[in-house]
Amino acid sequence: MSLRNERVRKTLMKEIADIIQKELKDSRIHGVVSITDVEMAHDNSFAKVYYSVLAADKDKELTIKAINENTSKIRYEVGKRIRLRLTPELRFIPDNSLERGTHVIDLINKISRGEI
């Protein structure tokens, strides 16, 4: 990956997180939404945005639905904030790695306490 693509990737992560937290006015978004990674196409025309939601299961489902339905608004805001020849098409993909990590830590703690 080129240095320019890496800068665009990091900027996208920061700006998308900020847009979801501050600009997106959707009452279905609950909990904490974290952008965990962005994978860019080599020409910056497409981006896979990986994110995690820390919330109750019901709220998490609503948040995921809200993010998917607001993808075009998020892309529009990204286009206003970042000067690129072409604003990348965004595809949001839920990332459950934080939940899996928490589950593994809980299991390790239970084993160390002799509960398992």
Short mmCIF file of N, CA and C in Angstrom, two decimals:
data_model
loop_
_atom_site.label_atom_id
_atom_site.label_comp_id
_atom_site.label_asym_id
_atom_site.label_seq_id
_atom_site.Cartn_x
_atom_site.Cartn_y
_atom_site.Cartn_z
N MET A 1 0.84 -1.18 0.00
CA MET A 1 0.00 0.00 0.00
C MET A 1 0.89 1.24 0.00
N SER A 2 0.53 2.19 -0.84
CA SER A 2 1.33 3.41 -0.92
C SER A 2 1.09 4.29 0.31
N LEU A 3 2.01 5.19 0.53
CA LEU A 3 1.90 6.11 1.66
C LEU A 3 0.63 6.95 1.53
N ARG A 4 0.31 7.37 0.33
CA ARG A 4 -0.89 8.18 0.11
C ARG A 4 -2.14 7.38 0.46
N ASN A 5 -2.22 6.13 -0.01
CA ASN A 5 -3.37 5.29 0.30
C ASN A 5 -3.51 5.06 1.80
N GLU A 6 -2.40 4.90 2.49
CA GLU A 6 -2.43 4.72 3.93
C GLU A 6 -2.95 5.97 4.63
N ARG A 7 -2.54 7.14 4.16
CA ARG A 7 -3.05 8.40 4.73
C ARG A 7 -4.55 8.54 4.49
N VAL A 8 -4.99 8.19 3.29
CA VAL A 8 -6.42 8.26 2.98
C VAL A 8 -7.19 7.29 3.87
N ARG A 9 -6.66 6.10 4.06
CA ARG A 9 -7.31 5.08 4.89
C ARG A 9 -7.48 5.58 6.33
N LYS A 10 -6.41 6.11 6.90
CA LYS A 10 -6.46 6.60 8.28
C LYS A 10 -7.40 7.81 8.41
N THR A 11 -7.37 8.69 7.43
CA THR A 11 -8.25 9.85 7.45
C THR A 11 -9.71 9.41 7.37
N LEU A 12 -9.99 8.43 6.51
CA LEU A 12 -11.35 7.91 6.40
C LEU A 12 -11.82 7.33 7.74
N MET A 13 -10.96 6.56 8.40
CA MET A 13 -11.34 5.98 9.69
C MET A 13 -11.74 7.08 10.67
N LYS A 14 -10.93 8.10 10.76
CA LYS A 14 -11.17 9.20 11.69
C LYS A 14 -12.45 9.96 11.34
N GLU A 15 -12.59 10.31 10.08
CA GLU A 15 -13.73 11.12 9.66
C GLU A 15 -15.05 10.36 9.74
N ILE A 16 -15.07 9.09 9.36
CA ILE A 16 -16.30 8.31 9.43
C ILE A 16 -16.75 8.15 10.88
N ALA A 17 -15.80 7.89 11.77
CA ALA A 17 -16.14 7.78 13.19
C ALA A 17 -16.74 9.09 13.69
N ASP A 18 -16.15 10.20 13.31
CA ASP A 18 -16.63 11.51 13.73
C ASP A 18 -18.03 11.79 13.16
N ILE A 19 -18.24 11.44 11.92
CA ILE A 19 -19.54 11.66 11.27
C ILE A 19 -20.63 10.86 11.98
N ILE A 20 -20.35 9.59 12.27
CA ILE A 20 -21.35 8.75 12.93
C ILE A 20 -21.66 9.28 14.33
N GLN A 21 -20.64 9.72 15.04
CA GLN A 21 -20.84 10.19 16.42
C GLN A 21 -21.49 11.56 16.49
N LYS A 22 -21.12 12.47 15.59
CA LYS A 22 -21.54 13.86 15.74
C LYS A 22 -22.53 14.37 14.70
N GLU A 23 -22.46 13.86 13.49
CA GLU A 23 -23.27 14.42 12.41
C GLU A 23 -24.53 13.61 12.11
N LEU A 24 -24.48 12.33 12.31
CA LEU A 24 -25.58 11.46 11.95
C LEU A 24 -26.67 11.57 13.01
N LYS A 25 -27.78 12.14 12.64
CA LYS A 25 -28.89 12.33 13.58
C LYS A 25 -29.91 11.22 13.35
N ASP A 26 -29.65 10.05 13.92
CA ASP A 26 -30.55 8.92 13.78
C ASP A 26 -30.77 8.34 15.18
N SER A 27 -32.00 8.35 15.62
CA SER A 27 -32.32 7.91 16.99
C SER A 27 -32.08 6.42 17.21
N ARG A 28 -31.85 5.67 16.14
CA ARG A 28 -31.61 4.23 16.29
C ARG A 28 -30.17 3.91 16.65
N ILE A 29 -29.28 4.88 16.57
CA ILE A 29 -27.88 4.63 16.89
C ILE A 29 -27.68 4.74 18.40
N HIS A 30 -27.29 3.62 19.00
CA HIS A 30 -27.09 3.53 20.44
C HIS A 30 -25.72 2.93 20.73
N GLY A 31 -25.25 3.14 21.93
CA GLY A 31 -23.98 2.56 22.33
C GLY A 31 -22.81 3.29 21.69
N VAL A 32 -21.70 2.60 21.65
CA VAL A 32 -20.47 3.16 21.10
C VAL A 32 -20.17 2.47 19.76
N VAL A 33 -19.99 3.27 18.73
CA VAL A 33 -19.62 2.75 17.41
C VAL A 33 -18.16 3.07 17.19
N SER A 34 -17.35 2.04 16.94
CA SER A 34 -15.92 2.21 16.69
C SER A 34 -15.58 1.72 15.28
N ILE A 35 -14.85 2.53 14.55
CA ILE A 35 -14.36 2.11 13.24
C ILE A 35 -13.06 1.36 13.50
N THR A 36 -13.06 0.05 13.21
CA THR A 36 -11.90 -0.78 13.54
C THR A 36 -10.90 -0.87 12.40
N ASP A 37 -11.35 -0.72 11.16
CA ASP A 37 -10.43 -0.78 10.02
C ASP A 37 -11.14 -0.29 8.77
N VAL A 38 -10.36 0.11 7.79
CA VAL A 38 -10.86 0.46 6.47
C VAL A 38 -9.92 -0.19 5.46
N GLU A 39 -10.49 -0.93 4.53
CA GLU A 39 -9.72 -1.52 3.43
C GLU A 39 -10.07 -0.75 2.16
N MET A 40 -9.06 -0.20 1.52
CA MET A 40 -9.26 0.62 0.33
C MET A 40 -8.92 -0.16 -0.94
N ALA A 41 -9.67 0.11 -2.00
CA ALA A 41 -9.29 -0.38 -3.32
C ALA A 41 -8.04 0.38 -3.74
N HIS A 42 -7.24 -0.20 -4.62
CA HIS A 42 -5.98 0.43 -5.01
C HIS A 42 -6.16 1.82 -5.63
N ASP A 43 -7.33 2.06 -6.24
CA ASP A 43 -7.59 3.37 -6.85
C ASP A 43 -8.45 4.28 -5.97
N ASN A 44 -8.69 3.87 -4.72
CA ASN A 44 -9.48 4.62 -3.74
C ASN A 44 -10.94 4.81 -4.16
N SER A 45 -11.45 3.98 -5.05
CA SER A 45 -12.84 4.13 -5.50
C SER A 45 -13.83 3.40 -4.59
N PHE A 46 -13.33 2.51 -3.77
CA PHE A 46 -14.18 1.67 -2.93
C PHE A 46 -13.51 1.45 -1.59
N ALA A 47 -14.30 1.43 -0.52
CA ALA A 47 -13.75 1.20 0.82
C ALA A 47 -14.67 0.29 1.61
N LYS A 48 -14.09 -0.75 2.19
CA LYS A 48 -14.80 -1.59 3.15
C LYS A 48 -14.51 -1.00 4.52
N VAL A 49 -15.56 -0.63 5.22
CA VAL A 49 -15.43 -0.01 6.54
C VAL A 49 -15.88 -1.02 7.59
N TYR A 50 -14.92 -1.47 8.40
CA TYR A 50 -15.22 -2.42 9.47
C TYR A 50 -15.49 -1.64 10.74
N TYR A 51 -16.57 -2.00 11.43
CA TYR A 51 -16.94 -1.28 12.65
C TYR A 51 -17.50 -2.23 13.68
N SER A 52 -17.41 -1.81 14.93
CA SER A 52 -18.01 -2.58 16.01
C SER A 52 -18.96 -1.67 16.79
N VAL A 53 -19.97 -2.31 17.36
CA VAL A 53 -20.96 -1.59 18.14
C VAL A 53 -20.99 -2.22 19.53
N LEU A 54 -20.74 -1.41 20.53
CA LEU A 54 -20.83 -1.88 21.91
C LEU A 54 -22.15 -1.39 22.48
N ALA A 55 -23.13 -2.29 22.50
CA ALA A 55 -24.47 -1.97 22.99
C ALA A 55 -25.20 -3.28 23.24
N ALA A 56 -26.37 -3.19 23.85
CA ALA A 56 -27.22 -4.37 24.04
C ALA A 56 -27.61 -4.91 22.67
N ASP A 57 -27.92 -6.21 22.60
CA ASP A 57 -28.20 -6.86 21.32
C ASP A 57 -29.28 -6.15 20.50
N LYS A 58 -30.39 -5.77 21.14
CA LYS A 58 -31.47 -5.09 20.43
C LYS A 58 -30.99 -3.75 19.87
N ASP A 59 -30.28 -2.98 20.71
CA ASP A 59 -29.75 -1.69 20.27
C ASP A 59 -28.70 -1.86 19.18
N LYS A 60 -27.92 -2.91 19.29
CA LYS A 60 -26.88 -3.18 18.30
C LYS A 60 -27.51 -3.42 16.93
N GLU A 61 -28.58 -4.21 16.88
CA GLU A 61 -29.26 -4.49 15.61
C GLU A 61 -29.81 -3.20 14.99
N LEU A 62 -30.40 -2.35 15.83
CA LEU A 62 -30.93 -1.07 15.33
C LEU A 62 -29.81 -0.18 14.81
N THR A 63 -28.69 -0.16 15.52
CA THR A 63 -27.55 0.66 15.11
C THR A 63 -27.00 0.19 13.77
N ILE A 64 -26.85 -1.11 13.61
CA ILE A 64 -26.35 -1.67 12.34
C ILE A 64 -27.29 -1.30 11.19
N LYS A 65 -28.58 -1.42 11.43
CA LYS A 65 -29.56 -1.07 10.40
C LYS A 65 -29.46 0.42 10.05
N ALA A 66 -29.33 1.27 11.08
CA ALA A 66 -29.24 2.71 10.85
C ALA A 66 -28.00 3.07 10.05
N ILE A 67 -26.86 2.45 10.37
CA ILE A 67 -25.63 2.74 9.63
C ILE A 67 -25.77 2.33 8.18
N ASN A 68 -26.33 1.14 7.94
CA ASN A 68 -26.51 0.68 6.56
C ASN A 68 -27.44 1.59 5.77
N GLU A 69 -28.50 2.08 6.42
CA GLU A 69 -29.46 2.95 5.73
C GLU A 69 -28.92 4.37 5.52
N ASN A 70 -27.92 4.76 6.28
CA ASN A 70 -27.34 6.11 6.17
C ASN A 70 -26.01 6.13 5.43
N THR A 71 -25.66 5.06 4.74
CA THR A 71 -24.38 4.97 4.04
C THR A 71 -24.19 6.13 3.06
N SER A 72 -25.23 6.48 2.32
CA SER A 72 -25.08 7.56 1.34
C SER A 72 -24.86 8.90 2.03
N LYS A 73 -25.51 9.14 3.17
CA LYS A 73 -25.29 10.38 3.92
C LYS A 73 -23.86 10.44 4.46
N ILE A 74 -23.37 9.31 4.95
CA ILE A 74 -22.01 9.25 5.47
C ILE A 74 -21.02 9.53 4.33
N ARG A 75 -21.26 8.92 3.19
CA ARG A 75 -20.38 9.14 2.03
C ARG A 75 -20.39 10.61 1.60
N TYR A 76 -21.56 11.22 1.61
CA TYR A 76 -21.68 12.63 1.25
C TYR A 76 -20.85 13.49 2.20
N GLU A 77 -20.96 13.24 3.49
CA GLU A 77 -20.19 13.99 4.48
C GLU A 77 -18.69 13.76 4.31
N VAL A 78 -18.30 12.53 4.02
CA VAL A 78 -16.88 12.23 3.77
C VAL A 78 -16.39 13.06 2.59
N GLY A 79 -17.20 13.13 1.53
CA GLY A 79 -16.83 13.91 0.34
C GLY A 79 -16.65 15.39 0.65
N LYS A 80 -17.44 15.92 1.58
CA LYS A 80 -17.30 17.33 1.96
C LYS A 80 -16.05 17.56 2.79
N ARG A 81 -15.65 16.57 3.58
CA ARG A 81 -14.53 16.74 4.51
C ARG A 81 -13.17 16.42 3.91
N ILE A 82 -13.12 15.44 3.01
CA ILE A 82 -11.84 14.98 2.47
C ILE A 82 -11.78 15.33 0.99
N ARG A 83 -10.72 15.99 0.61
CA ARG A 83 -10.56 16.38 -0.79
C ARG A 83 -9.91 15.23 -1.57
N LEU A 84 -10.76 14.52 -2.29
CA LEU A 84 -10.30 13.43 -3.16
C LEU A 84 -10.92 13.64 -4.54
N ARG A 85 -10.26 13.13 -5.53
CA ARG A 85 -10.80 13.21 -6.89
C ARG A 85 -12.14 12.50 -6.95
N LEU A 86 -12.25 11.38 -6.25
CA LEU A 86 -13.46 10.58 -6.22
C LEU A 86 -13.70 10.14 -4.78
N THR A 87 -14.89 10.41 -4.26
CA THR A 87 -15.23 9.93 -2.92
C THR A 87 -15.51 8.44 -3.04
N PRO A 88 -14.84 7.62 -2.24
CA PRO A 88 -15.02 6.18 -2.38
C PRO A 88 -16.43 5.72 -2.02
N GLU A 89 -16.88 4.70 -2.72
CA GLU A 89 -18.12 4.03 -2.35
C GLU A 89 -17.83 3.30 -1.04
N LEU A 90 -18.74 3.40 -0.08
CA LEU A 90 -18.52 2.81 1.24
C LEU A 90 -19.40 1.57 1.42
N ARG A 91 -18.80 0.56 2.00
CA ARG A 91 -19.55 -0.65 2.39
C ARG A 91 -19.22 -0.93 3.84
N PHE A 92 -20.23 -0.90 4.70
CA PHE A 92 -20.04 -1.10 6.13
C PHE A 92 -20.19 -2.57 6.48
N ILE A 93 -19.20 -3.08 7.22
CA ILE A 93 -19.17 -4.49 7.60
C ILE A 93 -18.98 -4.58 9.11
N PRO A 94 -19.96 -5.17 9.82
CA PRO A 94 -19.80 -5.32 11.27
C PRO A 94 -18.58 -6.17 11.62
N ASP A 95 -17.85 -5.74 12.62
CA ASP A 95 -16.64 -6.45 13.08
C ASP A 95 -16.88 -6.88 14.52
N ASN A 96 -16.93 -8.18 14.76
CA ASN A 96 -17.21 -8.71 16.09
C ASN A 96 -15.94 -9.09 16.85
N SER A 97 -14.79 -8.66 16.39
CA SER A 97 -13.54 -9.08 17.02
C SER A 97 -13.42 -8.57 18.46
N LEU A 98 -13.95 -7.38 18.75
CA LEU A 98 -13.89 -6.87 20.12
C LEU A 98 -14.72 -7.75 21.05
N GLU A 99 -15.91 -8.15 20.59
CA GLU A 99 -16.75 -9.04 21.41
C GLU A 99 -16.09 -10.39 21.62
N ARG A 100 -15.49 -10.93 20.56
CA ARG A 100 -14.81 -12.23 20.69
C ARG A 100 -13.64 -12.11 21.66
N GLY A 101 -12.90 -11.02 21.59
CA GLY A 101 -11.78 -10.79 22.49
C GLY A 101 -12.24 -10.71 23.94
N THR A 102 -13.33 -10.00 24.18
CA THR A 102 -13.89 -9.89 25.53
C THR A 102 -14.33 -11.25 26.03
N HIS A 103 -14.94 -12.04 25.17
CA HIS A 103 -15.39 -13.39 25.56
C HIS A 103 -14.19 -14.27 25.93
N VAL A 104 -13.12 -14.20 25.15
CA VAL A 104 -11.93 -14.99 25.43
C VAL A 104 -11.32 -14.57 26.77
N ILE A 105 -11.25 -13.28 27.04
CA ILE A 105 -10.72 -12.79 28.32
C ILE A 105 -11.58 -13.28 29.48
N ASP A 106 -12.91 -13.24 29.30
CA ASP A 106 -13.80 -13.75 30.35
C ASP A 106 -13.55 -15.23 30.62
N LEU A 107 -13.36 -16.02 29.55
CA LEU A 107 -13.08 -17.45 29.72
C LEU A 107 -11.77 -17.67 30.44
N ILE A 108 -10.75 -16.91 30.09
CA ILE A 108 -9.44 -17.04 30.75
C ILE A 108 -9.57 -16.70 32.23
N ASN A 109 -10.32 -15.64 32.54
CA ASN A 109 -10.52 -15.27 33.94
C ASN A 109 -11.26 -16.36 34.71
N LYS A 110 -12.27 -16.97 34.10
CA LYS A 110 -13.00 -18.04 34.76
C LYS A 110 -12.10 -19.25 35.00
N ILE A 111 -11.25 -19.57 34.03
CA ILE A 111 -10.34 -20.70 34.19
C ILE A 111 -9.35 -20.42 35.32
N SER A 112 -8.83 -19.19 35.37
CA SER A 112 -7.86 -18.86 36.41
C SER A 112 -8.49 -18.87 37.81
N ARG A 113 -9.80 -18.61 37.90
CA ARG A 113 -10.48 -18.66 39.18
C ARG A 113 -10.99 -20.07 39.51
N GLY A 114 -10.81 -21.01 38.58
CA GLY A 114 -11.24 -22.38 38.78
C GLY A 114 -12.72 -22.61 38.57
N GLU A 115 -13.38 -21.71 37.88
CA GLU A 115 -14.82 -21.85 37.64
C GLU A 115 -15.13 -22.79 36.48
N ILE A 116 -14.12 -23.06 35.67
CA ILE A 116 -14.34 -23.95 34.52
C ILE A 116 -13.44 -25.16 34.68
#
